[in-house]
Short mmCIF file of N, CA and C in Angstrom, two decimals:
data_model
loop_
_atom_site.label_atom_id
_atom_site.label_comp_id
_atom_site.label_asym_id
_atom_site.label_seq_id
_atom_site.Cartn_x
_atom_site.Cartn_y
_atom_site.Cartn_z
N UNK W 267 -7.37 -6.46 9.34
CA UNK W 267 -6.60 -6.76 8.11
C UNK W 267 -6.86 -8.22 7.72
N UNK W 268 -7.22 -8.45 6.41
CA UNK W 268 -7.46 -9.73 5.95
C UNK W 268 -6.31 -10.53 5.84
N UNK W 269 -6.30 -11.72 6.07
CA UNK W 269 -5.07 -12.69 5.80
C UNK W 269 -3.76 -12.13 6.25
N UNK W 270 -3.88 -11.33 7.52
CA UNK W 270 -2.56 -10.86 7.85
C UNK W 270 -2.58 -10.47 9.30
N UNK W 271 -1.50 -10.40 9.98
CA UNK W 271 -1.49 -9.84 11.38
C UNK W 271 -1.36 -8.34 11.48
N UNK W 272 -2.28 -7.67 11.91
CA UNK W 272 -2.36 -6.20 11.95
C UNK W 272 -1.05 -5.69 12.62
N UNK W 273 -0.63 -6.15 13.78
CA UNK W 273 0.34 -5.70 14.45
C UNK W 273 1.62 -5.99 13.70
N UNK W 274 1.78 -7.11 13.04
CA UNK W 274 3.01 -7.15 12.05
C UNK W 274 3.14 -6.17 11.03
N UNK W 275 1.94 -6.01 10.44
CA UNK W 275 1.81 -4.88 9.46
C UNK W 275 2.24 -3.57 9.91
N UNK W 276 1.75 -3.14 10.95
CA UNK W 276 2.18 -1.82 11.56
C UNK W 276 3.57 -1.87 11.95
N UNK W 277 4.13 -2.89 12.44
CA UNK W 277 5.61 -2.97 12.89
C UNK W 277 6.47 -2.85 11.77
N UNK W 278 6.33 -3.72 10.69
CA UNK W 278 7.28 -3.84 9.52
C UNK W 278 6.57 -3.80 8.23
N UNK W 279 5.39 -4.30 8.12
CA UNK W 279 4.69 -4.44 6.89
C UNK W 279 4.58 -3.26 6.03
N UNK W 280 4.02 -2.05 6.50
CA UNK W 280 3.97 -0.96 5.88
C UNK W 280 5.23 -0.55 5.08
N UNK W 281 6.30 -0.92 5.95
CA UNK W 281 7.60 -0.32 5.63
C UNK W 281 8.36 -1.41 4.78
N UNK W 282 7.82 -2.59 4.61
CA UNK W 282 8.34 -3.58 3.80
C UNK W 282 8.62 -3.08 2.36
N UNK W 283 9.89 -3.47 1.79
CA UNK W 283 10.23 -3.03 0.52
C UNK W 283 9.18 -3.13 -0.60
N UNK W 284 8.38 -4.26 -0.61
CA UNK W 284 7.49 -4.61 -1.47
C UNK W 284 6.13 -5.02 -1.10
N UNK W 285 5.49 -4.23 -0.12
CA UNK W 285 4.20 -4.62 0.48
C UNK W 285 3.24 -4.40 -0.56
N UNK W 286 2.37 -5.31 -0.76
CA UNK W 286 1.10 -5.30 -1.70
C UNK W 286 -0.22 -5.46 -0.90
N UNK W 287 -0.99 -4.49 -1.00
CA UNK W 287 -2.28 -4.42 -0.38
C UNK W 287 -3.42 -4.44 -1.52
N UNK W 288 -4.41 -5.10 -1.27
CA UNK W 288 -5.54 -5.35 -2.11
C UNK W 288 -6.67 -4.62 -1.48
N UNK W 289 -7.39 -3.75 -2.05
CA UNK W 289 -8.58 -3.05 -1.64
C UNK W 289 -9.55 -2.57 -2.75
N UNK W 290 -10.63 -3.10 -2.69
CA UNK W 290 -11.78 -2.84 -3.64
C UNK W 290 -11.40 -2.83 -5.11
N UNK W 291 -10.71 -3.94 -5.45
CA UNK W 291 -10.55 -4.08 -6.94
C UNK W 291 -9.24 -3.43 -7.36
N UNK W 292 -8.32 -3.06 -6.44
CA UNK W 292 -7.11 -2.42 -6.80
C UNK W 292 -6.01 -2.83 -5.87
N UNK W 293 -4.90 -2.98 -6.46
CA UNK W 293 -3.57 -3.28 -5.77
C UNK W 293 -3.04 -1.83 -5.40
N UNK W 294 -2.60 -1.73 -4.22
CA UNK W 294 -1.78 -0.65 -3.76
C UNK W 294 -0.44 -1.31 -3.45
N UNK W 295 0.63 -0.79 -4.09
CA UNK W 295 1.98 -1.27 -4.03
C UNK W 295 2.76 -0.29 -3.18
N UNK W 296 3.26 -0.71 -1.94
CA UNK W 296 3.93 0.17 -1.26
C UNK W 296 5.47 -0.02 -1.54
N UNK W 297 6.11 1.01 -2.03
CA UNK W 297 7.53 0.98 -2.37
C UNK W 297 8.23 1.92 -1.56
N UNK W 298 9.17 1.43 -0.74
CA UNK W 298 9.81 2.11 0.32
C UNK W 298 11.34 2.07 0.12
N UNK W 299 12.00 3.17 0.58
CA UNK W 299 13.40 3.04 0.65
C UNK W 299 13.93 4.15 1.66
N UNK W 300 15.04 4.21 2.10
CA UNK W 300 15.68 5.26 2.84
C UNK W 300 17.08 5.58 2.57
N UNK W 301 17.38 6.82 2.99
CA UNK W 301 18.71 7.30 2.81
C UNK W 301 19.20 7.76 4.08
N UNK W 302 20.35 8.45 4.12
CA UNK W 302 20.90 8.89 5.37
C UNK W 302 20.11 9.93 6.12
N UNK W 303 19.32 10.69 5.31
CA UNK W 303 18.45 11.86 5.88
C UNK W 303 17.04 11.58 6.25
N UNK W 304 16.48 10.74 5.27
CA UNK W 304 15.02 10.64 5.49
C UNK W 304 14.43 9.33 5.00
N UNK W 305 13.35 8.79 5.12
CA UNK W 305 12.79 7.69 4.51
C UNK W 305 11.65 8.15 3.59
N UNK W 306 11.33 7.18 2.60
CA UNK W 306 10.52 7.62 1.36
C UNK W 306 9.49 6.49 1.29
N UNK W 307 8.35 6.74 1.02
CA UNK W 307 7.20 5.92 0.78
C UNK W 307 6.42 6.41 -0.45
N UNK W 308 6.28 5.52 -1.43
CA UNK W 308 5.49 5.72 -2.51
C UNK W 308 4.49 4.61 -2.72
N UNK W 309 3.27 5.00 -2.94
CA UNK W 309 2.23 4.15 -3.19
C UNK W 309 1.74 4.11 -4.56
N UNK W 310 1.83 3.03 -5.37
CA UNK W 310 1.22 3.08 -6.80
C UNK W 310 -0.08 2.27 -6.69
N UNK W 311 -0.99 2.49 -7.61
CA UNK W 311 -2.36 1.88 -7.50
C UNK W 311 -2.66 1.37 -8.99
N UNK W 312 -3.13 0.20 -8.96
CA UNK W 312 -3.70 -0.26 -10.44
C UNK W 312 -4.80 -1.38 -10.23
N UNK W 313 -5.70 -1.52 -11.19
CA UNK W 313 -6.78 -2.50 -11.08
C UNK W 313 -6.07 -3.98 -11.06
N UNK W 314 -6.77 -4.77 -10.30
CA UNK W 314 -6.30 -6.16 -10.20
C UNK W 314 -7.42 -7.15 -9.66
N UNK W 315 -7.19 -8.30 -9.75
CA UNK W 315 -8.14 -9.26 -9.37
C UNK W 315 -7.56 -10.02 -8.19
N UNK W 316 -8.30 -10.12 -7.09
CA UNK W 316 -7.80 -10.76 -5.82
C UNK W 316 -8.09 -12.29 -5.92
N UNK W 317 -7.12 -13.14 -5.52
CA UNK W 317 -7.21 -14.55 -5.75
C UNK W 317 -7.05 -15.11 -4.40
N UNK W 318 -8.20 -15.50 -3.67
CA UNK W 318 -8.26 -16.22 -2.43
C UNK W 318 -7.63 -15.37 -1.24
N UNK W 319 -7.61 -14.00 -1.46
CA UNK W 319 -7.00 -13.19 -0.30
C UNK W 319 -5.41 -13.49 -0.10
N UNK W 320 -4.79 -14.05 -1.14
CA UNK W 320 -3.50 -14.46 -0.91
C UNK W 320 -2.64 -13.93 -2.14
N UNK W 321 -3.09 -13.87 -3.28
CA UNK W 321 -2.39 -13.51 -4.40
C UNK W 321 -3.26 -12.55 -5.31
N UNK W 322 -2.60 -11.81 -6.41
CA UNK W 322 -3.51 -11.11 -7.21
C UNK W 322 -3.08 -11.28 -8.69
N UNK W 323 -3.97 -10.85 -9.49
CA UNK W 323 -3.64 -11.00 -10.84
C UNK W 323 -3.96 -9.65 -11.58
N UNK W 324 -2.83 -8.99 -12.21
CA UNK W 324 -3.01 -7.65 -12.83
C UNK W 324 -4.16 -7.57 -13.78
N UNK W 325 -4.85 -6.60 -13.89
CA UNK W 325 -5.81 -6.37 -14.94
C UNK W 325 -4.98 -5.33 -15.92
N UNK W 326 -4.92 -5.66 -17.27
CA UNK W 326 -4.23 -4.72 -18.20
C UNK W 326 -5.38 -4.13 -19.07
N UNK W 327 -4.94 -2.88 -19.56
CA UNK W 327 -5.83 -2.04 -20.56
C UNK W 327 -5.61 -2.55 -21.85
N UNK W 328 -6.27 -2.11 -22.85
CA UNK W 328 -6.19 -2.40 -24.13
C UNK W 328 -4.88 -2.23 -24.78
N UNK W 329 -3.83 -1.44 -24.24
CA UNK W 329 -2.66 -1.32 -24.73
C UNK W 329 -1.50 -2.18 -24.04
N UNK W 330 -2.18 -2.96 -23.21
CA UNK W 330 -1.19 -3.88 -22.44
C UNK W 330 -0.56 -3.39 -21.20
N UNK W 331 -0.87 -2.05 -20.71
CA UNK W 331 -0.37 -1.57 -19.60
C UNK W 331 -1.22 -1.81 -18.46
N UNK W 332 -0.76 -1.57 -17.22
CA UNK W 332 -1.65 -1.71 -16.00
C UNK W 332 -2.76 -0.91 -16.11
N UNK W 333 -3.99 -1.41 -15.84
CA UNK W 333 -5.22 -0.66 -16.00
C UNK W 333 -5.39 0.32 -14.80
N UNK W 334 -5.70 1.50 -15.04
CA UNK W 334 -5.85 2.61 -14.04
C UNK W 334 -4.76 2.88 -13.16
N UNK W 335 -3.53 2.79 -13.68
CA UNK W 335 -2.37 2.91 -12.95
C UNK W 335 -2.28 4.51 -12.57
N UNK W 336 -1.88 4.60 -11.13
CA UNK W 336 -1.56 6.03 -10.79
C UNK W 336 -0.69 5.89 -9.56
N UNK W 337 -0.08 7.01 -9.31
CA UNK W 337 0.69 7.09 -8.04
C UNK W 337 -0.17 7.85 -7.02
N UNK W 338 -0.45 7.27 -5.86
CA UNK W 338 -1.48 7.71 -4.90
C UNK W 338 -0.81 8.40 -3.87
N UNK W 339 0.55 8.16 -3.51
CA UNK W 339 1.22 8.88 -2.37
C UNK W 339 2.58 8.75 -2.50
N UNK W 340 3.27 9.89 -2.11
CA UNK W 340 4.68 10.05 -2.04
C UNK W 340 5.02 10.91 -0.98
N UNK W 341 5.71 10.49 -0.02
CA UNK W 341 6.27 11.31 1.13
C UNK W 341 7.70 10.92 1.53
N UNK W 342 8.40 11.90 1.76
CA UNK W 342 9.68 11.90 2.22
C UNK W 342 9.81 12.57 3.56
N UNK W 343 9.96 11.78 4.66
CA UNK W 343 10.01 12.31 6.00
C UNK W 343 10.82 11.33 7.00
N UNK W 344 11.05 11.85 8.18
CA UNK W 344 11.62 10.96 9.02
C UNK W 344 10.64 9.85 9.41
N UNK W 345 10.96 8.70 9.97
CA UNK W 345 10.04 7.59 10.21
C UNK W 345 8.78 7.98 10.93
N UNK W 346 8.80 8.56 12.04
CA UNK W 346 7.63 8.92 12.77
C UNK W 346 6.67 9.66 12.09
N UNK W 347 7.05 10.76 11.29
CA UNK W 347 6.15 11.64 10.41
C UNK W 347 5.71 10.81 9.25
N UNK W 348 6.52 10.02 8.66
CA UNK W 348 5.91 9.14 7.50
C UNK W 348 4.96 8.26 8.03
N UNK W 349 5.14 7.44 9.03
CA UNK W 349 4.29 6.59 9.60
C UNK W 349 2.85 7.25 9.84
N UNK W 350 2.85 8.43 10.49
CA UNK W 350 1.64 9.20 10.82
C UNK W 350 0.92 9.63 9.57
N UNK W 351 1.72 10.12 8.55
CA UNK W 351 1.00 10.48 7.30
C UNK W 351 0.37 9.31 6.61
N UNK W 352 1.17 8.29 6.53
CA UNK W 352 0.58 7.00 6.04
C UNK W 352 -0.57 6.50 6.61
N UNK W 353 -0.75 6.64 7.92
CA UNK W 353 -1.91 6.15 8.61
C UNK W 353 -3.07 7.15 8.54
N UNK W 354 -2.85 8.32 8.29
CA UNK W 354 -3.91 9.41 8.40
C UNK W 354 -4.34 10.02 7.01
N UNK W 355 -3.50 9.76 6.03
CA UNK W 355 -3.86 10.26 4.75
C UNK W 355 -5.05 9.59 4.17
N UNK W 356 -5.86 10.27 3.44
CA UNK W 356 -6.97 9.47 2.60
C UNK W 356 -6.54 8.77 1.28
N UNK W 357 -5.66 7.72 1.55
CA UNK W 357 -5.09 7.12 0.43
C UNK W 357 -6.16 6.21 -0.29
N UNK W 358 -7.02 5.53 0.55
CA UNK W 358 -7.83 4.42 0.25
C UNK W 358 -9.31 4.96 -0.13
N UNK W 359 -9.43 5.48 -1.59
CA UNK W 359 -10.59 5.91 -1.85
C UNK W 359 -11.05 7.06 -0.95
N UNK W 360 -10.21 7.96 -0.66
CA UNK W 360 -10.62 9.09 0.19
C UNK W 360 -10.78 8.81 1.68
N UNK W 361 -10.44 7.61 2.11
CA UNK W 361 -10.43 7.20 3.52
C UNK W 361 -9.03 6.89 4.07
N UNK W 362 -8.92 6.91 5.36
CA UNK W 362 -7.72 6.57 5.96
C UNK W 362 -7.44 5.14 6.19
N UNK W 363 -6.21 4.83 6.57
CA UNK W 363 -5.93 3.43 6.88
C UNK W 363 -6.85 2.84 7.90
N UNK W 364 -7.02 3.64 8.96
CA UNK W 364 -7.83 3.10 10.13
C UNK W 364 -9.35 2.91 9.71
N UNK W 365 -9.98 3.79 8.71
CA UNK W 365 -11.14 3.71 8.31
C UNK W 365 -11.47 2.31 7.53
N UNK W 366 -10.44 1.88 6.78
CA UNK W 366 -10.66 0.71 5.80
C UNK W 366 -9.87 -0.41 6.46
N UNK W 367 -9.06 -0.45 7.47
CA UNK W 367 -8.09 -1.49 7.75
C UNK W 367 -8.94 -3.00 7.68
N UNK W 368 -10.20 -3.00 8.26
CA UNK W 368 -10.70 -4.43 8.19
C UNK W 368 -10.97 -4.92 6.81
N UNK W 369 -10.94 -4.16 5.78
CA UNK W 369 -11.08 -4.52 4.48
C UNK W 369 -9.77 -4.68 3.57
N UNK W 370 -8.74 -4.35 4.21
CA UNK W 370 -7.38 -4.45 3.52
C UNK W 370 -6.88 -5.84 3.42
N UNK W 371 -6.43 -6.40 2.28
CA UNK W 371 -5.91 -7.66 2.35
C UNK W 371 -4.27 -7.47 2.01
N UNK W 372 -3.41 -8.02 2.87
CA UNK W 372 -2.04 -7.95 2.63
C UNK W 372 -1.55 -9.25 1.86
N UNK W 373 -1.23 -8.95 0.49
CA UNK W 373 -0.98 -10.20 -0.31
C UNK W 373 0.51 -10.42 -0.40
N UNK W 374 0.77 -11.76 -1.00
CA UNK W 374 2.09 -12.13 -1.52
C UNK W 374 2.41 -11.38 -2.75
#
C-alpha cells in the first residue's frame, strides 16, 4: 500500500468512516457505518487526480458533477463477513484487494 501502513489499514482503515483510496485515476471512497445488528460498507468511485500520493483533486464532468461517479460496492453484514467480502470482491477494476494492494494509495 502506497503512503500507508498495510497493517493499520487492515486493522481500522478499511472501516474508517471516511477512508479514501486512489487507484488508477480514480478515488474509491469507503463510507461505513454500523447499527445494532450489522455493519455497512459502501464504496463510491469517481475520476480524480493523485497529488504526491497524499491528496487528490476531483475531476468534474461538463455539468460540474464528479466525473464517472458510480457506486462500486454495498454490503450489509457482520464484521467478519463484511471484511472477507471487501478483501475478496473484484472492486478494483475487476481485481481483488490483494491483487492490487501494492498499487493502492491511502490518501487524506
